[in-house]
């Protein structure tokens, strides 16, 4: 396993971590101040300052990307299907313009939450079938511009409103169905927050192998968690044995960024430099 204790060369900042402290341009400036080499920006943050300006800011700062957040929300009723498809094609185009290595996919839960305005449904099996079909369609498009897609399994608490792909096994099953040749076009984004509890995690990481491991996200699971979406912990403040997961991922040959992604009402209240400095020190000590 790589030694992170001496520097933060392999730290990437998911820009949602400091989304309330500034716009994307200000976040990029903060990364430059602290010697951070990579980010994973969100589409809404890019849209706020404009794609062209975002591309220039990333390039001028010499930043790499560790992903682009996010595509997906595939589940919808028939009336919203074209909207979902076209929205995801735009995500691929933006990722390409920004030089991202992959588009991270949060696949959507039930249609009424994934694409608001859709007719309500309780059929999670149908939602999962729709996800398979929509990823296949997006993959056809993404392949034409060589943009890999990374399916992020989300904790089961999000099955209704954010993602009905809830385990690493489920995500890898989709990868095997749609990309049996393991071409590199389809893989997973592994986020310790979502997968740490899974008794099958380590064998599934071994099953994934280097070619399916496209992104690695870290934060921590607080006990108690007071808000299932926006109470993620800083690494080291919760119960996840992050080093053991990173060790398993790196045993497969993963050599990319360790991306810090913290949605936290508490950390969003703090000054950006304090958050970034804490990320750096925890990256060295507990990631
Ligand atoms: Zn994540």
Short mmCIF file of C-alpha atoms and ligand atoms in Angstrom, two decimals:
data_model
loop_
_atom_site.label_atom_id
_atom_site.label_comp_id
_atom_site.label_asym_id
_atom_site.label_seq_id
_atom_site.Cartn_x
_atom_site.Cartn_y
_atom_site.Cartn_z
CA UNK A 1 0.00 0.00 0.00
CA UNK A 2 1.27 3.49 -0.82
CA UNK A 3 2.58 5.56 2.06
CA UNK A 4 0.47 8.72 2.38
CA UNK A 5 2.06 9.91 5.61
CA UNK A 6 4.73 12.12 4.07
CA UNK A 7 2.77 14.20 1.56
CA UNK A 8 -0.64 14.61 -0.06
CA UNK A 9 0.31 13.93 -3.63
CA UNK A 10 -2.57 11.44 -4.01
CA UNK A 11 -5.24 13.54 -2.35
CA UNK A 12 -8.08 14.69 -4.58
CA UNK A 13 -10.74 17.06 -3.31
CA UNK A 14 -14.32 16.39 -4.29
CA UNK A 15 -15.49 19.96 -4.58
CA UNK A 16 -18.81 19.28 -2.83
CA UNK A 17 -16.73 19.10 0.36
CA UNK A 18 -16.46 22.89 0.38
CA UNK A 19 -19.40 23.75 -1.85
CA UNK A 20 -20.89 26.30 0.55
CA UNK A 21 -17.61 28.15 1.11
CA UNK A 22 -17.10 29.35 -2.43
CA UNK A 23 -17.67 28.81 -6.12
CA UNK A 24 -15.57 26.45 -8.20
CA UNK A 25 -13.03 29.15 -9.09
CA UNK A 26 -12.50 29.93 -5.38
CA UNK A 27 -12.23 26.23 -4.55
CA UNK A 28 -9.58 25.81 -7.25
CA UNK A 29 -7.68 28.77 -5.77
CA UNK A 30 -7.80 27.09 -2.36
CA UNK A 31 -6.45 23.87 -3.88
CA UNK A 32 -3.57 25.83 -5.41
CA UNK A 33 -2.80 27.45 -2.03
CA UNK A 34 -2.58 24.04 -0.37
CA UNK A 35 -0.76 22.09 -3.08
CA UNK A 36 -3.70 19.88 -3.95
CA UNK A 37 -3.23 18.38 -7.39
CA UNK A 38 -6.65 17.00 -8.24
CA UNK A 39 -10.34 17.68 -7.85
CA UNK A 40 -13.65 16.06 -8.72
CA UNK A 41 -16.06 18.88 -9.56
CA UNK A 42 -19.86 18.73 -9.63
CA UNK A 43 -21.91 19.67 -12.66
CA UNK A 44 -23.86 22.39 -10.89
CA UNK A 45 -20.62 24.03 -9.71
CA UNK A 46 -19.26 23.96 -13.25
CA UNK A 47 -22.52 25.39 -14.61
CA UNK A 48 -22.45 28.26 -12.10
CA UNK A 49 -19.15 29.64 -13.41
CA UNK A 50 -19.62 28.29 -16.96
CA UNK A 51 -17.95 25.32 -18.61
CA UNK A 52 -15.38 27.36 -20.55
CA UNK A 53 -14.24 29.21 -17.44
CA UNK A 54 -14.11 25.96 -15.47
CA UNK A 55 -11.95 24.34 -18.16
CA UNK A 56 -9.57 27.31 -18.11
CA UNK A 57 -9.41 27.43 -14.32
CA UNK A 58 -8.56 23.73 -14.11
CA UNK A 59 -5.92 24.08 -16.80
CA UNK A 60 -4.37 27.27 -15.43
CA UNK A 61 -4.07 25.69 -11.98
CA UNK A 62 -2.46 22.58 -13.45
CA UNK A 63 -5.09 20.40 -11.81
CA UNK A 64 -6.01 16.87 -12.74
CA UNK A 65 -9.48 15.46 -12.27
CA UNK A 66 -10.22 12.23 -10.43
CA UNK A 67 -13.76 12.08 -11.80
CA UNK A 68 -16.74 14.19 -12.77
CA UNK A 69 -19.83 14.25 -10.57
CA UNK A 70 -22.23 13.22 -11.70
CA UNK A 71 -24.23 11.42 -14.32
CA UNK A 72 -27.11 9.06 -13.74
CA UNK A 73 -30.58 9.57 -12.26
CA UNK A 74 -31.64 7.21 -15.01
CA UNK A 75 -34.96 6.15 -13.55
CA UNK A 76 -37.97 8.07 -14.81
CA UNK A 77 -41.36 7.62 -16.37
CA UNK A 78 -41.66 7.47 -20.15
CA UNK A 79 -42.21 11.22 -20.45
CA UNK A 80 -38.82 12.02 -18.87
CA UNK A 81 -36.70 9.37 -20.57
CA UNK A 82 -35.32 11.54 -23.38
CA UNK A 83 -34.51 14.30 -20.91
CA UNK A 84 -32.54 11.83 -18.79
CA UNK A 85 -30.69 10.45 -21.81
CA UNK A 86 -29.74 13.87 -23.18
CA UNK A 87 -28.74 15.15 -19.75
CA UNK A 88 -26.33 12.24 -19.40
CA UNK A 89 -24.87 12.81 -22.84
CA UNK A 90 -24.13 16.39 -21.83
CA UNK A 91 -22.41 15.10 -18.68
CA UNK A 92 -20.12 13.00 -20.89
CA UNK A 93 -19.36 16.00 -23.11
CA UNK A 94 -18.56 18.22 -20.12
CA UNK A 95 -16.33 15.54 -18.59
CA UNK A 96 -14.42 15.34 -21.83
CA UNK A 97 -13.97 19.10 -22.02
CA UNK A 98 -12.66 19.14 -18.44
CA UNK A 99 -10.30 16.22 -18.99
CA UNK A 100 -12.00 13.94 -16.46
CA UNK A 101 -10.94 10.27 -16.34
CA UNK A 102 -14.54 9.10 -15.82
CA UNK A 103 -18.10 10.19 -15.18
CA UNK A 104 -19.35 9.03 -11.77
CA UNK A 105 -22.86 7.58 -11.98
CA UNK A 106 -25.45 7.83 -9.22
CA UNK A 107 -28.08 5.74 -10.93
CA UNK A 108 -31.32 6.98 -9.38
CA UNK A 109 -33.89 5.35 -7.14
CA UNK A 110 -37.62 5.38 -7.74
CA UNK A 111 -38.63 7.53 -10.74
CA UNK A 112 -40.48 10.23 -8.80
CA UNK A 113 -37.33 11.09 -6.81
CA UNK A 114 -34.77 10.55 -9.53
CA UNK A 115 -36.57 12.66 -12.14
CA UNK A 116 -39.10 14.84 -10.31
CA UNK A 117 -42.42 15.05 -12.10
CA UNK A 118 -42.29 11.39 -13.06
CA UNK A 119 -45.30 9.24 -12.23
CA UNK A 120 -44.79 7.66 -8.80
CA UNK A 121 -43.81 4.00 -8.61
CA UNK A 122 -42.98 1.46 -5.89
CA UNK A 123 -41.45 -1.02 -8.33
CA UNK A 124 -37.76 -1.11 -7.40
CA UNK A 125 -37.16 -4.16 -9.62
CA UNK A 126 -38.41 -2.17 -12.61
CA UNK A 127 -36.17 0.72 -11.57
CA UNK A 128 -33.17 -1.60 -11.56
CA UNK A 129 -34.02 -2.94 -15.01
CA UNK A 130 -34.32 0.61 -16.27
CA UNK A 131 -30.90 1.44 -14.82
CA UNK A 132 -29.33 -1.47 -16.71
CA UNK A 133 -30.90 -0.36 -19.98
CA UNK A 134 -30.01 3.30 -19.51
CA UNK A 135 -26.38 2.59 -18.61
CA UNK A 136 -26.14 0.45 -21.76
CA UNK A 137 -27.45 3.37 -23.81
CA UNK A 138 -25.13 5.89 -22.12
CA UNK A 139 -22.20 3.53 -22.56
CA UNK A 140 -22.75 3.45 -26.33
CA UNK A 141 -22.44 7.23 -26.35
CA UNK A 142 -19.54 7.41 -23.89
CA UNK A 143 -17.53 4.90 -25.92
CA UNK A 144 -17.64 7.17 -28.96
CA UNK A 145 -15.61 9.77 -27.02
CA UNK A 146 -13.59 7.29 -24.89
CA UNK A 147 -15.13 8.47 -21.62
CA UNK A 148 -15.28 5.68 -18.98
CA UNK A 149 -18.35 5.42 -16.73
CA UNK A 150 -18.00 4.62 -13.03
CA UNK A 151 -21.09 3.22 -11.29
CA UNK A 152 -21.15 4.28 -7.63
CA UNK A 153 -23.11 1.88 -5.42
CA UNK A 154 -24.86 3.85 -2.67
CA UNK A 155 -25.73 2.73 0.86
CA UNK A 156 -29.18 1.03 0.94
CA UNK A 157 -30.61 4.00 2.87
CA UNK A 158 -30.59 5.83 -0.48
CA UNK A 159 -32.39 3.13 -2.48
CA UNK A 160 -35.61 5.12 -2.83
CA UNK A 161 -34.34 8.57 -3.66
CA UNK A 162 -30.80 8.34 -5.02
CA UNK A 163 -29.61 4.93 -6.17
CA UNK A 164 -31.14 1.49 -6.42
CA UNK A 165 -27.66 0.02 -6.99
CA UNK A 166 -26.67 -0.56 -3.37
CA UNK A 167 -23.80 -3.01 -3.25
CA UNK A 168 -20.49 -3.44 -4.98
CA UNK A 169 -21.69 -6.83 -6.22
CA UNK A 170 -24.74 -5.27 -7.86
CA UNK A 171 -22.58 -2.66 -9.60
CA UNK A 172 -20.09 -5.28 -10.79
CA UNK A 173 -22.91 -7.49 -12.07
CA UNK A 174 -23.99 -4.59 -14.28
CA UNK A 175 -20.40 -4.10 -15.44
CA UNK A 176 -20.13 -7.79 -16.34
CA UNK A 177 -23.41 -7.78 -18.23
CA UNK A 178 -22.68 -4.63 -20.25
CA UNK A 179 -18.92 -4.87 -20.63
CA UNK A 180 -18.01 -8.57 -20.37
CA UNK A 181 -14.74 -7.97 -22.21
CA UNK A 182 -13.61 -5.63 -19.38
CA UNK A 183 -12.68 -3.00 -21.92
CA UNK A 184 -12.09 -0.23 -19.39
CA UNK A 185 -15.19 1.64 -20.55
CA UNK A 186 -17.24 0.68 -17.49
CA UNK A 187 -16.31 0.24 -13.84
CA UNK A 188 -17.14 1.36 -10.35
CA UNK A 189 -16.53 4.29 -8.01
CA UNK A 190 -15.95 2.84 -4.58
CA UNK A 191 -16.94 5.17 -1.73
CA UNK A 192 -16.10 3.91 1.74
CA UNK A 193 -19.17 5.69 3.14
CA UNK A 194 -21.47 3.51 1.07
CA UNK A 195 -19.72 0.15 1.19
CA UNK A 196 -17.84 -0.15 4.50
CA UNK A 197 -20.60 -2.25 6.16
CA UNK A 198 -20.84 -4.85 3.37
CA UNK A 199 -19.64 -8.35 4.42
CA UNK A 200 -18.90 -9.05 0.75
CA UNK A 201 -16.79 -5.94 0.25
CA UNK A 202 -13.32 -7.49 0.17
CA UNK A 203 -14.16 -10.38 -2.20
CA UNK A 204 -15.99 -7.93 -4.46
CA UNK A 205 -12.97 -5.62 -4.56
CA UNK A 206 -10.90 -8.62 -5.63
CA UNK A 207 -13.51 -9.43 -8.26
CA UNK A 208 -13.43 -5.86 -9.54
CA UNK A 209 -9.72 -5.86 -10.20
CA UNK A 210 -7.72 -2.88 -11.37
CA UNK A 211 -9.62 -2.42 -14.63
CA UNK A 212 -12.99 -1.96 -12.89
CA UNK A 213 -11.75 0.27 -10.03
CA UNK A 214 -12.09 3.72 -11.55
CA UNK A 215 -12.42 5.91 -8.45
CA UNK A 216 -11.95 5.71 -4.67
CA UNK A 217 -13.83 8.08 -2.35
CA UNK A 218 -13.20 8.60 1.36
CA UNK A 219 -14.90 10.22 4.33
CA UNK A 220 -16.19 8.62 7.54
CA UNK A 221 -19.39 7.20 9.08
CA UNK A 222 -20.34 9.03 12.25
CA UNK A 223 -22.18 7.37 15.12
CA UNK A 224 -24.82 8.56 15.54
CA UNK A 225 -25.45 9.93 12.06
CA UNK A 226 -27.92 12.78 12.36
CA UNK A 227 -28.59 13.36 8.66
CA UNK A 228 -28.24 10.51 6.20
CA UNK A 229 -27.20 12.83 3.38
CA UNK A 230 -25.36 15.74 4.98
CA UNK A 231 -23.69 14.39 8.13
CA UNK A 232 -20.69 12.60 6.71
CA UNK A 233 -17.62 12.60 8.89
CA UNK A 234 -14.08 13.79 8.36
CA UNK A 235 -11.78 10.79 7.99
CA UNK A 236 -10.80 9.58 11.45
CA UNK A 237 -13.91 10.91 13.20
CA UNK A 238 -16.05 7.81 12.60
CA UNK A 239 -15.99 4.02 12.46
CA UNK A 240 -14.68 3.17 8.98
CA UNK A 241 -11.33 1.38 8.81
CA UNK A 242 -10.33 3.39 5.75
CA UNK A 243 -6.78 2.05 5.52
CA UNK A 244 -8.00 -1.54 5.27
CA UNK A 245 -10.29 -0.68 2.35
CA UNK A 246 -7.55 1.31 0.60
CA UNK A 247 -5.18 -1.58 1.16
CA UNK A 248 -7.63 -3.98 -0.55
CA UNK A 249 -8.14 -1.59 -3.45
CA UNK A 250 -4.42 -1.03 -3.92
CA UNK A 251 -3.76 -4.78 -3.69
CA UNK A 252 -5.67 -4.95 -6.99
CA UNK A 253 -3.32 -2.39 -8.51
CA UNK A 254 -5.39 0.76 -8.02
CA UNK A 255 -2.93 3.64 -8.12
CA UNK A 256 -5.20 6.66 -8.54
CA UNK A 257 -6.30 9.47 -6.27
CA UNK A 258 -7.88 9.08 -2.89
CA UNK A 259 -10.77 11.48 -3.26
CA UNK A 260 -12.18 13.23 -0.20
CA UNK A 261 -15.94 13.67 -0.47
CA UNK A 262 -17.66 15.01 2.62
CA UNK A 263 -21.23 16.32 2.59
CA UNK A 264 -21.49 17.81 6.04
CA UNK A 265 -23.52 20.65 7.45
CA UNK A 266 -20.85 20.94 10.16
CA UNK A 267 -17.84 21.15 7.82
CA UNK A 268 -19.68 23.48 5.42
CA UNK A 269 -19.81 25.98 8.28
CA UNK A 270 -16.02 26.17 8.65
CA UNK A 271 -13.57 28.36 6.70
CA UNK A 272 -12.33 26.73 3.51
CA UNK A 273 -8.64 26.77 4.55
CA UNK A 274 -9.44 25.02 7.83
CA UNK A 275 -11.38 22.30 6.03
CA UNK A 276 -8.67 21.78 3.43
CA UNK A 277 -5.91 21.71 6.04
CA UNK A 278 -7.84 19.14 8.07
CA UNK A 279 -8.39 17.05 4.94
CA UNK A 280 -4.65 17.08 4.28
CA UNK A 281 -3.65 16.09 7.80
CA UNK A 282 -6.25 13.31 8.00
CA UNK A 283 -5.26 12.09 4.54
CA UNK A 284 -1.74 11.64 5.90
CA UNK A 285 -2.74 10.06 9.21
CA UNK A 286 -5.86 7.92 8.71
CA UNK A 287 -6.39 7.39 4.97
ZN1 LIG B 1 -18.73 9.18 -3.55
#
